[in-house]
CSV table of C-alpha atoms in Angstrom, one decimal:
chain,number,residue,atom,x,y,z
A,1,MET,CA,81.4,95.7,91.7
A,2,ILE,CA,85.1,95.3,91.6
A,3,LEU,CA,87.0,97.5,94.0
A,4,GLN,CA,90.8,97.9,93.9
A,5,MET,CA,92.8,99.7,96.6
A,6,THR,CA,96.3,100.9,95.7
A,7,PRO,CA,98.8,102.3,98.2
A,8,PHE,CA,99.9,105.8,97.1
A,9,ILE,CA,103.1,107.2,98.5
A,10,MET,CA,103.4,111.0,98.3
A,11,LEU,CA,106.9,112.4,98.9
A,12,ASP,CA,108.5,115.8,98.9
A,13,GLY,CA,110.9,115.8,96.0
A,14,ASN,CA,112.6,112.5,96.4
A,15,ALA,CA,110.1,110.1,94.6
A,16,LYS,CA,112.6,109.1,91.9
A,17,GLU,CA,115.1,108.2,94.6
A,18,ALA,CA,112.4,106.2,96.4
A,19,ILE,CA,111.5,104.3,93.2
A,20,GLN,CA,115.2,103.3,92.7
A,21,PHE,CA,115.2,102.1,96.3
A,22,TYR,CA,112.0,100.1,95.9
A,23,GLU,CA,113.4,98.6,92.6
A,24,LYS,CA,116.2,97.1,94.6
A,25,ALA,CA,114.6,96.4,98.0
A,26,LEU,CA,111.3,95.1,96.7
A,27,HIS,CA,112.1,94.0,93.2
A,28,ALA,CA,109.6,96.6,91.9
A,29,LYS,CA,109.1,97.0,88.2
A,30,VAL,CA,108.4,100.5,86.9
A,31,LEU,CA,105.4,100.5,84.6
A,32,PHE,CA,104.9,104.2,84.2
A,33,THR,CA,106.4,107.6,85.2
A,34,GLN,CA,105.6,111.1,84.3
A,35,THR,CA,107.2,114.3,85.6
A,36,PHE,CA,105.3,117.6,86.0
A,37,GLY,CA,107.3,118.9,83.1
A,38,GLU,CA,106.1,116.0,80.8
A,39,ALA,CA,102.4,116.8,81.6
A,40,PRO,CA,100.3,118.6,78.9
A,41,VAL,CA,101.1,122.3,78.8
A,42,SER,CA,98.4,124.6,80.0
A,43,PRO,CA,98.8,128.3,79.1
A,44,GLU,CA,96.6,129.3,82.1
A,45,SER,CA,98.9,127.5,84.6
A,46,PRO,CA,102.4,126.9,83.2
A,47,VAL,CA,104.7,124.5,85.1
A,48,PRO,CA,107.4,126.4,87.0
A,49,GLU,CA,110.9,125.4,86.0
A,50,ASP,CA,111.8,124.4,89.5
A,51,ILE,CA,109.2,121.6,89.6
A,52,LYS,CA,109.5,120.2,86.1
A,53,GLU,CA,111.7,117.3,87.2
A,54,ARG,CA,109.5,116.3,90.2
A,55,LEU,CA,107.5,113.2,89.7
A,56,ALA,CA,103.8,113.8,89.0
A,57,HIS,CA,102.9,110.1,88.9
A,58,SER,CA,104.3,106.6,88.7
A,59,VAL,CA,103.1,103.1,88.8
A,60,LEU,CA,105.2,100.3,90.1
A,61,LYS,CA,104.4,96.6,90.1
A,62,ILE,CA,105.6,94.6,93.1
A,63,GLY,CA,104.6,91.0,92.9
A,64,GLU,CA,100.9,91.1,92.0
A,65,ALA,CA,100.3,94.5,93.5
A,66,ASP,CA,100.5,98.1,92.2
A,67,LEU,CA,102.1,100.9,94.1
A,68,PHE,CA,101.8,104.6,93.1
A,69,VAL,CA,104.6,107.0,94.0
A,70,ALA,CA,104.7,110.8,93.3
A,71,ASP,CA,106.1,114.1,94.6
A,72,THR,CA,104.0,116.9,96.0
A,73,THR,CA,104.2,120.3,94.4
A,74,PRO,CA,106.4,122.7,96.3
A,75,GLY,CA,104.4,124.5,99.0
A,76,GLN,CA,101.8,121.7,99.3
A,77,PRO,CA,101.7,120.5,102.9
A,78,HIS,CA,103.6,117.2,103.4
A,79,GLN,CA,104.1,115.3,106.5
A,80,GLY,CA,105.6,111.8,106.8
A,81,GLY,CA,103.8,109.6,109.1
A,82,ASP,CA,102.4,106.2,109.9
A,83,THR,CA,98.7,106.7,109.0
A,84,VAL,CA,99.1,104.2,106.1
A,85,TYR,CA,101.0,101.0,106.5
A,86,ILE,CA,101.8,98.8,103.5
A,87,CYS,CA,101.6,95.1,104.3
A,88,ILE,CA,103.8,92.8,102.2
A,89,THR,CA,102.8,89.2,102.4
A,90,THR,CA,104.9,86.3,101.3
A,91,ASN,CA,104.9,82.5,101.8
A,92,ASP,CA,108.7,82.3,102.1
A,93,ILE,CA,110.5,83.2,105.4
A,94,GLU,CA,113.8,83.8,103.6
A,95,GLU,CA,112.1,86.4,101.3
A,96,ALA,CA,110.5,88.0,104.4
A,97,ASN,CA,114.0,88.3,105.9
A,98,GLN,CA,115.4,89.8,102.7
A,99,LEU,CA,112.6,92.3,102.3
A,100,PHE,CA,112.9,93.4,106.0
A,101,ASP,CA,116.7,93.7,105.8
A,102,SER,CA,116.5,95.8,102.6
A,103,LEU,CA,113.8,98.1,104.0
A,104,GLN,CA,115.6,98.8,107.3
A,105,GLN,CA,118.6,100.3,105.6
A,106,GLU,CA,118.7,103.9,106.9
A,107,GLY,CA,115.2,103.2,108.3
A,108,GLN,CA,113.8,102.3,111.7
A,109,VAL,CA,112.6,99.0,113.1
A,110,SER,CA,109.5,99.3,115.3
A,111,PHE,CA,108.9,95.5,115.6
A,112,PRO,CA,111.8,93.2,114.8
A,113,LEU,CA,111.1,90.5,112.3
A,114,GLN,CA,110.3,87.4,114.4
A,115,GLU,CA,108.0,84.4,114.8
A,116,THR,CA,104.6,85.3,116.2
A,117,HIS,CA,101.5,83.3,117.0
A,118,PHE,CA,100.1,84.3,113.6
A,119,SER,CA,103.2,84.2,111.4
A,120,PRO,CA,106.6,82.5,111.2
A,121,ALA,CA,108.1,85.9,110.3
A,122,TYR,CA,106.4,89.2,111.1
A,123,GLY,CA,107.9,92.6,111.6
A,124,ILE,CA,107.3,96.3,111.2
A,125,VAL,CA,109.9,98.7,109.7
A,126,THR,CA,109.8,102.3,108.5
A,127,ASP,CA,112.0,103.0,105.6
A,128,LYS,CA,114.3,106.0,105.1
A,129,PHE,CA,111.4,107.8,103.3
A,130,GLY,CA,109.1,107.5,106.3
A,131,VAL,CA,106.9,104.8,104.8
A,132,THR,CA,105.9,102.0,107.2
A,133,PHE,CA,105.9,98.4,106.0
A,134,GLN,CA,104.6,95.3,107.8
A,135,ILE,CA,106.4,92.2,106.5
A,136,PHE,CA,104.2,89.1,107.0
A,137,ALA,CA,105.1,85.5,106.1
A,138,LYS,CA,102.1,83.2,105.8
A,139,LYS,CA,102.0,80.0,107.8
A,140,LYS,CA,102.3,76.9,105.7
C-alpha cells in the first residue's frame, strides 16, 4: 500500500494571498486552483455571490512535496492554531536561513533558527497566516 500525507491549510478568505506569499517565501509552484464560483453549478445549492471568489481548492508544489490551500465557506468555524506543523527539510543551511527569514515576515518566531544537537540550522516560526513551520537543515 502507498500512503501519501499532504498538509492542507484552511484559511478564512485569504487563501489567494497566502499562495502569493508561499510562491515568494517557499518558491511554491501553483499546479491547480479553483474558486467556489468555478465549481460545477448545482441548482439545489447555488453558490452565493459573496463566496464565488473564495478559493475552494489549490495544489502547490514545493520542492518534492504537495501543499493544499483553500478557504472555508463563510460561517464555517475557523480557528488558526498550531495543531499542525509543516516541517521543511533542506540540506543547505543558507536555504534554511532564507526560508526562515521569509516566513517570519509579519509572523512570530517561537524558536530562533540556530544550531542544535540534531541540526546545523533548526527553528520554528508561525507565519502571518497562523501556519507554523519547522525549518530543519540536515547534518551533512
